[in-house]
Coordinates of C-alpha atoms and ligand atoms in Angstrom, one line a residue:
X1 CA 0.0 -8.8 24.9
X2 CA 2.8 -10.8 23.5
X3 CA 5.4 -9.1 21.3
X4 CA 4.4 -8.0 17.9
X5 CA 7.7 -9.3 16.6
X6 CA 8.7 -12.4 18.5
X7 CA 11.6 -13.0 16.0
X8 CA 13.2 -9.8 17.3
X9 CA 13.4 -11.0 20.9
X10 CA 15.9 -13.7 20.1
X11 CA 17.1 -12.5 16.7
X12 CA 18.9 -14.9 14.4
X13 CA 21.1 -14.4 11.4
X14 CA 18.2 -15.2 9.0
X15 CA 17.3 -12.6 6.5
X16 CA 14.4 -10.3 7.5
X17 CA 14.3 -7.5 4.9
X18 CA 15.7 -7.2 1.4
X19 CA 15.3 -4.0 -0.6
X20 CA 17.4 -4.3 -3.7
X21 CA 21.0 -5.0 -2.6
X22 CA 20.2 -3.9 1.0
X23 CA 19.6 -6.9 3.2
X24 CA 19.0 -7.0 6.9
X25 CA 19.0 -10.1 9.1
X26 CA 16.9 -10.3 12.2
X27 CA 20.0 -9.5 14.2
X28 CA 20.7 -6.4 12.2
X29 CA 17.1 -5.3 12.3
X30 CA 16.9 -5.8 16.0
X31 CA 20.1 -3.7 16.4
X32 CA 19.0 -0.9 14.1
X33 CA 15.4 -0.7 15.4
X34 CA 16.6 -1.2 19.0
X35 CA 19.1 1.7 18.7
X36 CA 16.4 4.0 17.2
X37 CA 13.4 3.2 19.4
X38 CA 14.7 5.0 22.6
X39 CA 15.1 8.2 20.6
X40 CA 11.4 8.2 19.6
X41 CA 9.8 7.6 23.0
X42 CA 9.0 11.2 23.7
X43 CA 8.0 12.1 20.1
X44 CA 4.2 11.7 20.6
X45 CA 3.7 10.5 17.0
X46 CA 6.4 10.0 14.4
X47 CA 5.9 10.8 10.7
X48 CA 7.7 8.3 8.4
X49 CA 8.8 9.4 5.0
X50 CA 7.7 6.1 3.6
X51 CA 10.0 5.5 0.6
X52 CA 10.2 1.8 -0.5
X53 CA 13.4 1.3 1.4
X54 CA 14.8 -0.6 4.4
X55 CA 14.9 2.7 6.2
X56 CA 11.1 2.8 6.2
X57 CA 10.8 -0.7 7.5
X58 CA 13.4 0.0 10.3
X59 CA 11.7 3.3 11.2
X60 CA 8.2 1.8 11.5
X61 CA 9.5 -1.2 13.5
X62 CA 11.4 1.2 15.8
X63 CA 8.3 3.2 16.4
X64 CA 6.3 0.1 17.2
X65 CA 9.0 -1.0 19.6
X66 CA 9.0 2.4 21.3
X67 CA 5.2 2.4 21.5
X68 CA 4.9 5.6 19.5
X69 CA 2.3 5.7 16.7
X70 CA 3.8 6.0 13.2
X71 CA 2.2 8.0 10.5
X72 CA 3.5 6.8 7.1
X73 CA 3.7 9.5 4.4
X74 CA 3.6 9.1 0.6
X75 CA 7.0 10.4 -0.5
X76 CA 5.2 11.9 -3.5
X77 CA 2.7 13.7 -1.4
X78 CA 1.5 17.1 -2.6
X79 CA 1.5 20.3 -0.6
X80 CA -2.1 20.5 0.4
X81 CA -2.4 16.9 1.5
X82 CA 0.8 17.1 3.5
X83 CA -0.3 20.3 5.3
X84 CA -3.5 18.5 6.2
X85 CA -1.8 15.4 7.6
X86 CA 0.8 17.3 9.5
X87 CA -1.8 19.6 11.0
X88 CA -4.0 16.6 11.9
X89 CA -1.4 14.2 13.3
X90 CA 1.1 16.7 14.8
X91 CA 4.1 14.4 14.6
X92 CA 7.0 15.3 17.0
X93 CA 9.6 14.1 14.5
X94 CA 10.0 12.8 11.0
X95 CA 11.9 9.6 10.2
X96 CA 13.7 9.6 6.9
X97 CA 16.7 8.1 5.2
X98 CA 19.9 10.2 5.5
X99 CA 19.9 11.1 1.8
X100 CA 16.2 12.1 1.6
X101 CA 15.2 15.6 0.7
X102 CA 12.0 16.5 2.6
X103 CA 9.5 19.1 1.2
X104 CA 8.6 22.3 2.9
X105 CA 6.4 21.7 5.9
X106 CA 8.1 18.5 6.7
X107 CA 11.7 19.9 6.4
X108 CA 11.0 22.3 9.4
X109 CA 10.1 19.4 11.7
X110 CA 12.7 17.8 14.0
X111 CA 14.3 15.1 11.8
X112 CA 15.5 11.7 12.8
X113 CA 17.6 10.0 10.3
X114 CA 17.1 6.2 10.2
X115 CA 20.4 4.2 10.2
X116 CA 20.0 0.6 9.1
X117 CA 23.4 -0.4 10.5
X118 CA 23.8 0.0 14.3
X119 CA 26.7 -1.1 16.4
X120 CA 26.3 -4.6 17.9
X121 CA 25.3 -4.7 21.5
X122 CA 22.4 -2.2 21.4
X123 CA 20.0 -3.8 23.9
X124 CA 16.4 -4.3 22.7
X125 CA 14.0 -3.2 25.4
X126 CA 10.7 -5.3 25.7
X127 CA 7.9 -4.1 23.5
X128 CA 5.2 -2.1 25.3
X129 CA 2.4 -4.5 26.2
X130 CA -0.8 -2.3 25.9
X131 CA -2.7 -4.0 23.1
X132 CA -5.0 -1.0 22.6
X133 CA -2.2 1.5 22.3
X134 CA -2.2 3.2 18.9
X135 CA 0.4 1.7 16.6
X136 CA -0.2 3.3 13.2
X137 CA -2.2 6.2 11.8
X138 CA -2.9 5.6 8.1
X139 CA -4.7 8.2 6.0
X140 CA -7.5 7.1 3.8
X141 CA -9.8 9.1 1.5
X142 CA -13.5 9.6 2.0
X143 CA -16.0 10.9 -0.5
X144 CA -15.6 14.6 0.5
X145 CA -13.0 16.5 2.5
X146 CA -9.4 15.7 3.2
X147 CA -8.3 12.1 4.1
X148 CA -9.0 10.8 7.6
X149 CA -6.4 9.3 9.8
X150 CA -7.2 5.7 10.7
X151 CA -5.9 4.8 14.1
X152 CA -4.8 1.1 14.2
X153 CA -3.9 -0.5 17.5
X154 CA -1.3 -3.2 18.2
X155 CA -4.2 -5.5 18.9
X156 CA -5.6 -4.9 15.4
X157 CA -2.3 -5.5 13.7
X158 CA -1.6 -8.7 15.5
X159 CA -5.1 -10.1 15.1
X160 CA -5.3 -9.5 11.4
X161 CA -1.8 -10.8 10.6
X162 CA -2.4 -13.9 12.7
X163 CA -5.8 -14.6 11.0
X164 CA -4.1 -14.3 7.6
X165 CA -1.3 -16.6 8.7
X166 CA -4.0 -19.2 9.6
X167 CA -5.8 -18.8 6.3
X168 CA -2.7 -18.8 4.2
X169 CA -0.5 -21.3 6.2
X170 CA 1.9 -18.4 6.3
X171 CA 5.1 -19.3 8.2
X172 CA 8.7 -18.2 8.8
X173 CA 9.7 -20.3 5.8
X174 CA 7.9 -17.9 3.5
X175 CA 9.7 -15.3 1.4
X176 CA 7.2 -12.6 0.4
X177 CA 7.9 -10.6 -2.8
X178 CA 6.1 -7.4 -3.7
X179 CA 6.5 -3.9 -5.0
X180 CA 3.7 -2.1 -3.2
X181 CA 4.0 1.4 -1.7
X182 CA 4.7 1.5 2.0
X183 CA 2.3 4.2 3.0
X184 CA -0.8 2.1 3.0
X185 CA -2.0 -1.0 4.8
X186 CA -1.4 -3.4 1.9
X187 CA 2.3 -2.8 1.4
X188 CA 3.2 -1.8 5.0
X189 CA 1.1 -3.9 7.3
X190 CA 0.6 -7.0 5.2
X191 CA 3.7 -6.6 3.1
X192 CA 6.3 -5.7 5.7
X193 CA 4.9 -6.2 9.2
X194 CA 3.4 -9.5 8.1
X195 CA 6.6 -11.3 7.2
X196 CA 8.4 -9.8 10.3
X197 CA 5.6 -11.0 12.6
X198 CA 6.1 -14.5 11.2
X199 CA 9.8 -14.4 11.3
X200 CA 10.1 -14.8 7.6
X201 CA 11.5 -12.6 4.8
X202 CA 10.3 -9.8 2.7
X203 CA 11.9 -8.9 -0.6
X204 CA 10.7 -5.5 -1.8
X205 CA 11.2 -4.8 -5.5
X206 CA 11.6 -1.0 -5.0
X207 CA 8.6 -0.6 -7.1
X208 CA 6.4 -3.0 -9.1
X209 CA 7.8 -4.4 -12.3
X210 CA 7.1 -7.6 -14.2
X211 CA 10.8 -8.3 -14.4
X212 CA 11.2 -8.0 -10.7
X213 CA 8.5 -10.5 -10.0
X214 CA 9.9 -12.9 -12.6
X215 CA 13.4 -12.6 -11.0
X216 CA 12.5 -13.0 -7.3
X217 CA 9.6 -15.5 -7.2
X218 CA 10.1 -19.2 -7.5
X219 CA 13.6 -20.4 -8.1
X220 CA 15.2 -17.4 -6.5
X221 CA 13.4 -18.2 -3.3
X222 CA 10.2 -16.0 -3.3
X223 CA 7.3 -18.1 -2.1
X224 CA 4.5 -15.5 -2.0
X225 CA 3.4 -12.5 -4.1
X226 CA 1.2 -9.7 -2.9
X227 CA -0.2 -7.2 -5.4
X228 CA -3.1 -5.0 -6.4
X229 CA -5.2 -6.1 -9.5
X230 CA -3.3 -3.6 -11.8
X231 CA -0.1 -5.5 -11.0
X232 CA -1.7 -8.9 -11.8
X233 CA -3.2 -7.4 -15.0
X234 CA 0.3 -6.4 -16.1
X235 CA 1.6 -9.9 -15.3
X236 CA -1.3 -11.4 -17.3
X237 CA -0.5 -9.1 -20.2
X238 CA 3.2 -10.1 -20.1
X239 CA 2.7 -13.9 -19.6
X240 CA 2.2 -14.9 -23.2
X241 CA 5.7 -13.8 -24.3
X242 CA 7.5 -14.5 -21.1
X243 CA 8.0 -18.2 -20.2
X244 CA 10.4 -17.3 -17.4
X245 CA 7.7 -15.3 -15.7
X246 CA 5.2 -18.2 -16.2
X247 CA 7.7 -20.5 -14.4
X248 CA 8.3 -18.1 -11.5
X249 CA 4.5 -17.7 -10.9
X250 CA 3.9 -21.4 -11.2
X251 CA 6.6 -22.1 -8.6
X252 CA 5.3 -19.7 -6.0
X253 CA 3.3 -21.1 -3.1
X254 CA 0.8 -18.3 -3.0
X255 CA -0.3 -15.5 -5.3
X256 CA -2.5 -13.0 -3.4
X257 CA -4.5 -10.1 -4.9
X258 CA -6.3 -7.4 -2.9
X259 CA -7.2 -3.7 -2.6
X260 CA -9.7 -3.9 -5.5
X261 CA -11.5 -6.5 -7.5
X262 CA -9.4 -8.7 -9.7
X263 CA -11.2 -9.1 -13.0
X264 CA -12.2 -12.7 -13.8
X265 CA -10.4 -12.3 -17.2
X266 CA -7.1 -11.7 -15.5
X267 CA -7.6 -14.5 -13.1
X268 CA -8.2 -16.8 -16.0
X269 CA -5.3 -15.7 -18.1
X270 CA -2.9 -16.2 -15.2
X271 CA -4.4 -19.7 -14.5
X272 CA -4.2 -20.7 -18.1
X273 CA -0.5 -19.6 -18.4
X274 CA 0.7 -20.9 -15.0
X275 CA -1.8 -23.4 -13.7
X276 CA -2.0 -21.2 -10.6
X277 CA -5.0 -19.6 -9.0
X278 CA -4.7 -16.1 -7.6
X279 CA -6.2 -15.9 -4.2
X280 CA -8.3 -12.8 -3.4
X281 CA -8.6 -11.3 0.1
X282 CA -10.8 -8.3 1.0
X283 CA -9.8 -5.6 3.5
X284 CA -9.9 -1.9 4.2
X285 CA -7.6 0.5 6.0
X286 CA -10.2 0.7 8.9
X287 CA -10.7 -3.1 9.2
X288 CA -7.4 -4.5 8.0
X289 CA -8.4 -7.9 6.5
X290 CA -11.9 -9.3 6.6
X291 CA -12.1 -12.2 4.3
X292 CA -9.9 -14.4 2.1
X293 CA -10.3 -17.4 -0.1
X294 CA -8.6 -20.1 2.0
X295 CA -5.4 -21.6 0.6
X296 CA -6.0 -24.9 -1.1
X297 CA -9.7 -24.4 -1.8
X298 CA -11.1 -24.7 -5.3
X299 CA -10.7 -21.6 -7.5
X300 CA -13.6 -19.2 -7.4
X301 CA -12.7 -16.1 -9.5
X302 CA -14.7 -13.1 -8.4
X303 CA -15.1 -14.3 -4.8
X304 CA -13.2 -12.8 -1.8
X305 CA -13.8 -15.9 0.2
X306 CA -14.9 -16.5 3.7
X307 CA -14.5 -14.3 6.9
X308 CA -11.1 -14.7 8.5
X309 CA -10.8 -16.2 12.0
X310 CA -12.2 -13.8 14.6
X311 CA -14.0 -11.7 12.0
X312 CA -17.8 -11.5 12.1
X313 CA -19.4 -10.4 8.8
X314 CA -23.0 -9.7 7.9
X315 CA -24.9 -8.0 5.1
X316 CA -27.4 -5.3 5.8
X317 CA -30.1 -3.7 3.7
X318 CA -30.6 0.0 3.2
X319 CA -33.1 0.2 6.1
X320 CA -30.6 -1.4 8.4
X321 CA -32.2 -4.8 8.5
X322 CA -29.7 -7.7 8.5
X323 CA -29.9 -10.3 5.9
X324 CA -30.4 -13.8 7.3
X325 CA -28.7 -17.0 6.1
X326 CA -31.8 -17.6 3.9
X327 CA -30.6 -14.6 1.8
X328 CA -27.3 -16.2 1.2
X329 CA -28.4 -17.1 -2.3
X330 CA -25.7 -15.5 -4.4
X331 CA -28.2 -12.8 -5.5
X332 CA -29.5 -10.7 -2.6
X333 CA -27.3 -7.7 -2.2
X334 CA -26.5 -6.0 1.1
X335 CA -23.8 -3.7 2.6
X336 CA -21.0 -5.6 4.3
X337 CA -20.8 -4.8 8.0
X338 CA -18.0 -6.3 10.2
X339 CA -17.0 -6.7 13.8
X340 CA -13.8 -8.2 15.3
X341 CA -10.4 -7.6 16.8
X342 CA -9.1 -6.5 13.4
X343 CA -11.0 -3.2 13.5
X344 CA -9.4 0.3 13.9
X345 CA -9.8 2.3 17.1
X346 CA -11.1 5.6 15.7
X347 CA -10.5 8.3 13.0
X348 CA -8.0 10.7 14.5
X349 CA -9.6 13.9 15.8
X350 CA -12.9 12.9 14.2
X351 CA -15.3 11.5 16.8
X352 CA -18.2 12.5 14.5
X353 CA -16.9 10.4 11.6
X354 CA -16.0 7.5 13.9
X355 CA -19.5 7.4 15.3
X356 CA -21.1 7.6 11.9
X357 CA -19.0 4.7 10.6
X358 CA -20.6 2.2 13.1
X359 CA -24.2 0.9 13.5
X360 CA -26.0 1.4 16.8
X361 CA -25.1 -2.2 17.7
X362 CA -21.4 -1.7 17.0
X363 CA -20.8 -3.1 13.5
X364 CA -18.5 -1.2 11.1
X365 CA -20.2 -0.1 7.9
X366 CA -17.8 -0.8 5.1
X367 CA -19.8 0.8 2.3
X368 CA -19.1 -2.3 0.1
X369 CA -22.0 -4.0 -1.4
X370 CA -21.9 -7.8 -1.7
X371 CA -23.8 -11.1 -2.0
X372 CA -23.1 -14.3 -0.1
X373 CA -23.4 -17.8 -1.5
X374 CA -25.1 -20.6 0.4
X375 CA -21.7 -21.8 1.7
X376 CA -20.9 -18.3 3.0
X377 CA -18.5 -17.1 0.3
X378 CA -18.6 -13.4 -0.2
X379 CA -18.7 -11.7 -3.6
X380 CA -18.4 -7.9 -3.8
X381 CA -20.6 -6.4 -6.4
X382 CA -20.1 -2.7 -5.9
X383 CA -19.8 0.3 -3.6
X384 CA -22.4 2.4 -1.8
X385 CA -20.6 5.7 -2.6
X386 CA -20.2 6.5 -6.2
X387 CA -17.8 9.3 -5.2
X388 CA -15.1 6.8 -4.1
X389 CA -12.8 5.8 -6.9
X390 CA -10.4 2.8 -6.8
X391 CA -7.6 3.4 -9.2
X392 CA -4.6 1.2 -9.3
X393 CA -5.8 -0.1 -5.9
X394 CA -5.7 3.4 -4.3
X395 CA -8.9 4.7 -2.8
X396 CA -9.5 8.3 -4.0
X397 CA -12.3 10.6 -3.1
X398 CA -13.9 12.6 -5.9
X399 CA -14.5 15.5 -3.6
X400 CA -10.8 16.1 -2.7
X401 CA -9.9 16.1 -6.4
X402 CA -12.8 18.5 -7.2
X403 CA -11.6 20.9 -4.5
X404 CA -8.0 20.8 -5.8
X405 CA -9.2 21.5 -9.3
X406 CA -11.3 24.4 -8.2
X407 CA -8.2 26.0 -6.8
X408 CA -6.8 26.2 -10.3
X409 CA -7.3 29.6 -11.8
X410 CA -8.4 28.2 -15.1
X411 CA -11.3 26.2 -13.6
X412 CA -14.7 27.5 -12.9
X413 CA -16.5 24.3 -12.1
X414 CA -15.3 20.7 -11.7
X415 CA -16.8 17.2 -11.2
X416 CA -14.8 14.0 -10.9
X417 CA -15.9 10.5 -11.8
X418 CA -14.2 7.1 -12.2
X419 CA -14.3 5.4 -15.6
X420 CA -13.7 1.7 -16.2
X421 CA -10.1 1.1 -17.1
X422 CA -8.6 -2.3 -18.0
X423 CA -5.3 -1.5 -16.3
X424 CA -6.2 0.7 -13.3
X425 CA -9.6 -0.8 -12.7
X426 CA -11.0 2.8 -12.7
X427 CA -9.3 5.9 -14.0
X428 CA -10.0 9.4 -12.8
X429 CA -11.9 11.6 -15.2
X430 CA -12.2 15.3 -14.5
X431 CA -15.1 17.2 -16.1
X432 CA -14.2 20.8 -16.1
X433 CA -16.0 24.1 -17.0
X434 CA -13.1 26.4 -17.8
X435 CA -13.1 29.9 -16.4
X436 CA -12.5 31.2 -19.9
X437 CA -14.3 29.1 -22.5
X438 CA -12.0 30.4 -25.2
X439 CA -8.8 29.5 -23.4
X440 CA -9.3 26.3 -21.3
X441 CA -6.2 25.2 -19.3
X442 CA -4.2 22.3 -20.7
X443 CA -5.2 18.9 -19.5
X444 CA -1.6 18.2 -18.5
X445 CA -1.5 21.4 -16.4
X446 CA -4.6 20.3 -14.5
X447 CA -3.1 16.9 -13.9
X448 CA 0.1 18.4 -12.7
X449 CA -1.8 20.8 -10.4
X450 CA -3.6 17.9 -8.7
X451 CA -0.4 15.8 -8.5
X452 CA 1.4 18.7 -6.8
X453 CA -1.5 19.5 -4.4
X454 CA -2.5 16.0 -3.5
X455 CA -0.5 13.1 -4.9
X456 CA 0.4 11.9 -8.4
X457 CA -1.9 8.9 -8.2
X458 CA -4.8 11.3 -7.6
X459 CA -4.2 13.2 -10.9
X460 CA -6.9 13.0 -13.6
X461 CA -5.9 10.7 -16.4
X462 CA -8.5 12.3 -18.6
X463 CA -9.9 15.8 -18.7
X464 CA -13.2 16.6 -20.5
X465 CA -14.2 20.2 -21.0
X466 CA -17.9 21.2 -20.8
X467 CA -19.8 24.5 -21.2
X468 CA -21.8 23.6 -18.0
X469 CA -22.1 20.6 -15.6
X470 CA -25.4 18.8 -15.8
X471 CA -27.4 19.5 -12.6
X472 CA -30.7 18.6 -11.1
X473 CA -33.3 21.2 -9.9
X474 CA -31.5 21.4 -6.6
X475 CA -28.3 22.3 -8.3
X476 CA -26.6 19.0 -7.5
X477 CA -24.3 17.7 -10.2
X478 CA -25.7 14.7 -12.0
X479 CA -22.6 12.5 -12.2
X480 CA -24.6 9.7 -13.8
X481 CA -25.2 11.9 -16.8
X482 CA -21.4 12.6 -17.0
X483 CA -20.5 8.9 -16.9
X484 CA -22.7 8.0 -19.9
X485 CA -21.1 8.6 -23.3
X486 CA -21.8 12.2 -24.1
X487 CA -21.0 12.1 -27.7
X488 CA -18.5 14.9 -27.4
Ligands
MCA501 C1 3.2 10.7 -14.1 N1 3.9 10.8 -13.0 C2 3.7 12.0 -12.4 C3 2.8 12.7 -13.3 N2 2.5 11.8 -14.3 N3 4.2 12.6 -11.4 C4 3.8 13.8 -11.1 N4 2.9 14.5 -11.9 C5 2.4 14.0 -13.0 N5 1.5 14.7 -13.8 C6 4.8 9.7 -12.4 C7 4.3 9.0 -11.2 O1 4.6 9.6 -10.0 C8 5.1 7.7 -11.4 O2 6.4 7.7 -11.0 C9 5.1 7.5 -12.8 O3 5.0 8.8 -13.4 C10 4.0 6.5 -13.3 O4 2.9 7.0 -12.6 P1 1.5 6.3 -12.7 O5 1.2 6.1 -14.1 O6 0.6 7.0 -11.8 O7 1.8 4.9 -12.1 P2 1.0 3.6 -12.5 O8 1.9 2.9 -13.4 O9 -0.3 4.0 -12.9 O10 0.9 2.9 -11.1 C11 0.3 1.6 -11.1 C12 0.6 1.0 -9.8 C13 0.2 1.9 -8.6 C14 2.1 0.6 -9.7 C15 -0.2 -0.3 -9.7 O11 -1.1 2.3 -8.8 C16 0.3 1.3 -7.3 O12 1.4 1.2 -6.7 N6 -0.8 0.9 -6.6 C17 -0.8 0.3 -5.3 C18 -1.8 1.0 -4.4 C19 -1.9 0.4 -3.1 O13 -1.0 -0.1 -2.5 N7 -3.1 0.4 -2.6 C20 -3.4 -0.2 -1.2 C21 -4.4 0.6 -0.6 P3 7.2 6.5 -10.3 O14 7.0 5.4 -11.3 O15 8.6 7.0 -10.2 O16 6.5 6.3 -9.0 S1 -5.8 -0.3 -0.1 C22 -5.4 -1.0 1.3 O17 -4.3 -0.8 1.8 C23 -6.5 -2.0 1.7 C24 -6.3 -2.3 3.2 C25 -6.4 -3.3 1.0 O18 -7.4 -4.0 0.9 O19 -5.3 -3.6 0.5
AMP502 P1 -8.8 1.4 1.4 O1 -9.7 2.3 2.0 O2 -7.8 2.0 0.6 O3 -8.2 0.6 2.5 O4 -9.6 0.5 0.5 C1 -10.6 -0.4 1.0 C2 -11.5 -0.8 -0.1 O5 -10.9 -1.5 -1.1 C3 -12.6 -1.7 0.3 O6 -13.7 -1.0 1.0 C4 -13.1 -2.3 -1.0 O7 -14.0 -1.4 -1.7 C5 -11.8 -2.4 -1.8 N1 -11.2 -3.7 -1.8 C6 -10.2 -4.2 -1.1 N2 -9.9 -5.5 -1.4 C7 -10.8 -5.8 -2.3 C8 -11.1 -7.0 -3.1 N3 -10.4 -8.1 -3.0 N4 -12.1 -7.0 -4.0 C9 -12.9 -5.9 -4.2 N5 -12.6 -4.7 -3.5 C10 -11.7 -4.7 -2.6

């Protein structure tokens, strides 16, 4: 296969990466990643301490150049989740910035510090050309159990990024602005590898802020913005009092939202204040990107658009029967199933889960429920699994939080649900039966416990104490009864 990063084979002095004051040109990136890559060749897999820094971008590019799969880690990862990922992916080394302090478990691994400045003259070896070779292992939550490692090949990365380039007319002239975390597909694959594959620039904000977007988009050069709906919600909230922000958004070429549904209300507020339509695209860690509203098409809030080039998409009913074009009526709901070069290779060490994720005829079951319009546009209407929560664009399994809560000495029983939230889309609610009804643990202590075991974004934002969990005759917790207002 051709190089993942053609712009690195004859690197120019054009900017490639900007993280705050830290800017790297393509020449500097080629030198830094070229110097690091040979040191990674025998590592098996490399963990990447995925801080929002140039070190992370250089480390991942070096791993890709070396043909060694990279496993990005949330730098706020908790103890239990880290132990699982390290046990599952068995990295031979961990890439980190020279100043980073690594937590126990990771600190004992051989460490490779990423230098973003290498001496000139480091020769860049050709990229490995096996398209099916694993490039990344990205962990994603399921309904129960610990997260699964999604193995993504070089072929999948290239196919998905090129399909997006076609849909979005994305070129080397684009300057992408975002503040997404770099341990998931959205921020890392679309947000860093995307611009680098095009030969364009990424400006990372270090973390999302309304001020950062206002400063970098538009006049300052940023042409595209990527964000999760929570970020667009925060922009929509700020717009009425911030004419400079409205100008920046209005001047951008493309505003793209993904990872969860962007509420129509936020779409409309942004359109009213800026005259610009946010484009939605739909993807998944396992599939990378499946659909997008094509650039330049009429606004259709609530729609995730059409299948991208190379992606086949169908809707299937509960019994497996596939909905025909006559059911593309904007009303008939089915599960989205997809096929194409954008798909993952397997769940790491989980042949059972990999097999279960596909239909007998080889289509990936997304678990997302949708309708199609007569012209093929897809509208997502819900999710098959109620135990998957999307909060701030992060997918979080109710089961992993319940297990973490049950480890707390003050908890006898626990159930976790997602409640609608104007900012986060859904917020995590923990329903807890305390071990001692007269001395329930503090809600903050339970949130801190989950944050320390799993990750801060998995912490419950609300804790409700109950004398008992509602259960059916089989003893199964009735989550529906928990979600309805209980009057407590
Ligand atoms: C608060 N904090 C705590 C605690 N409470 N830390 C430890 N223990 C606690 N008890 C800290 C947090 O770590 C954080 O620190 C700060 O307080 C604020 O936290 P929080 O309130 O959780 O942040 P937020 O404001 O709610 O975050 C909103 C967000 C974030 C910025 C939108 O949710 C986000 O970045 N989402 C992006 C998710 C994403 O990229 N998903 C893509 C996956 P500090 O501020 O210092 O960090 S989906 C995907 O990849 C597919 C393919 C797709 O389609 O895109
Ligand atoms: P993840 O597993 O973190 O990669 O999240 C993938 C899930 O995010 C999908 O299965 C969808 O449920 C959801 N998702 C991603 N993009 C969108 C979107 N534009 N609209 C609605 N849901 C989305």
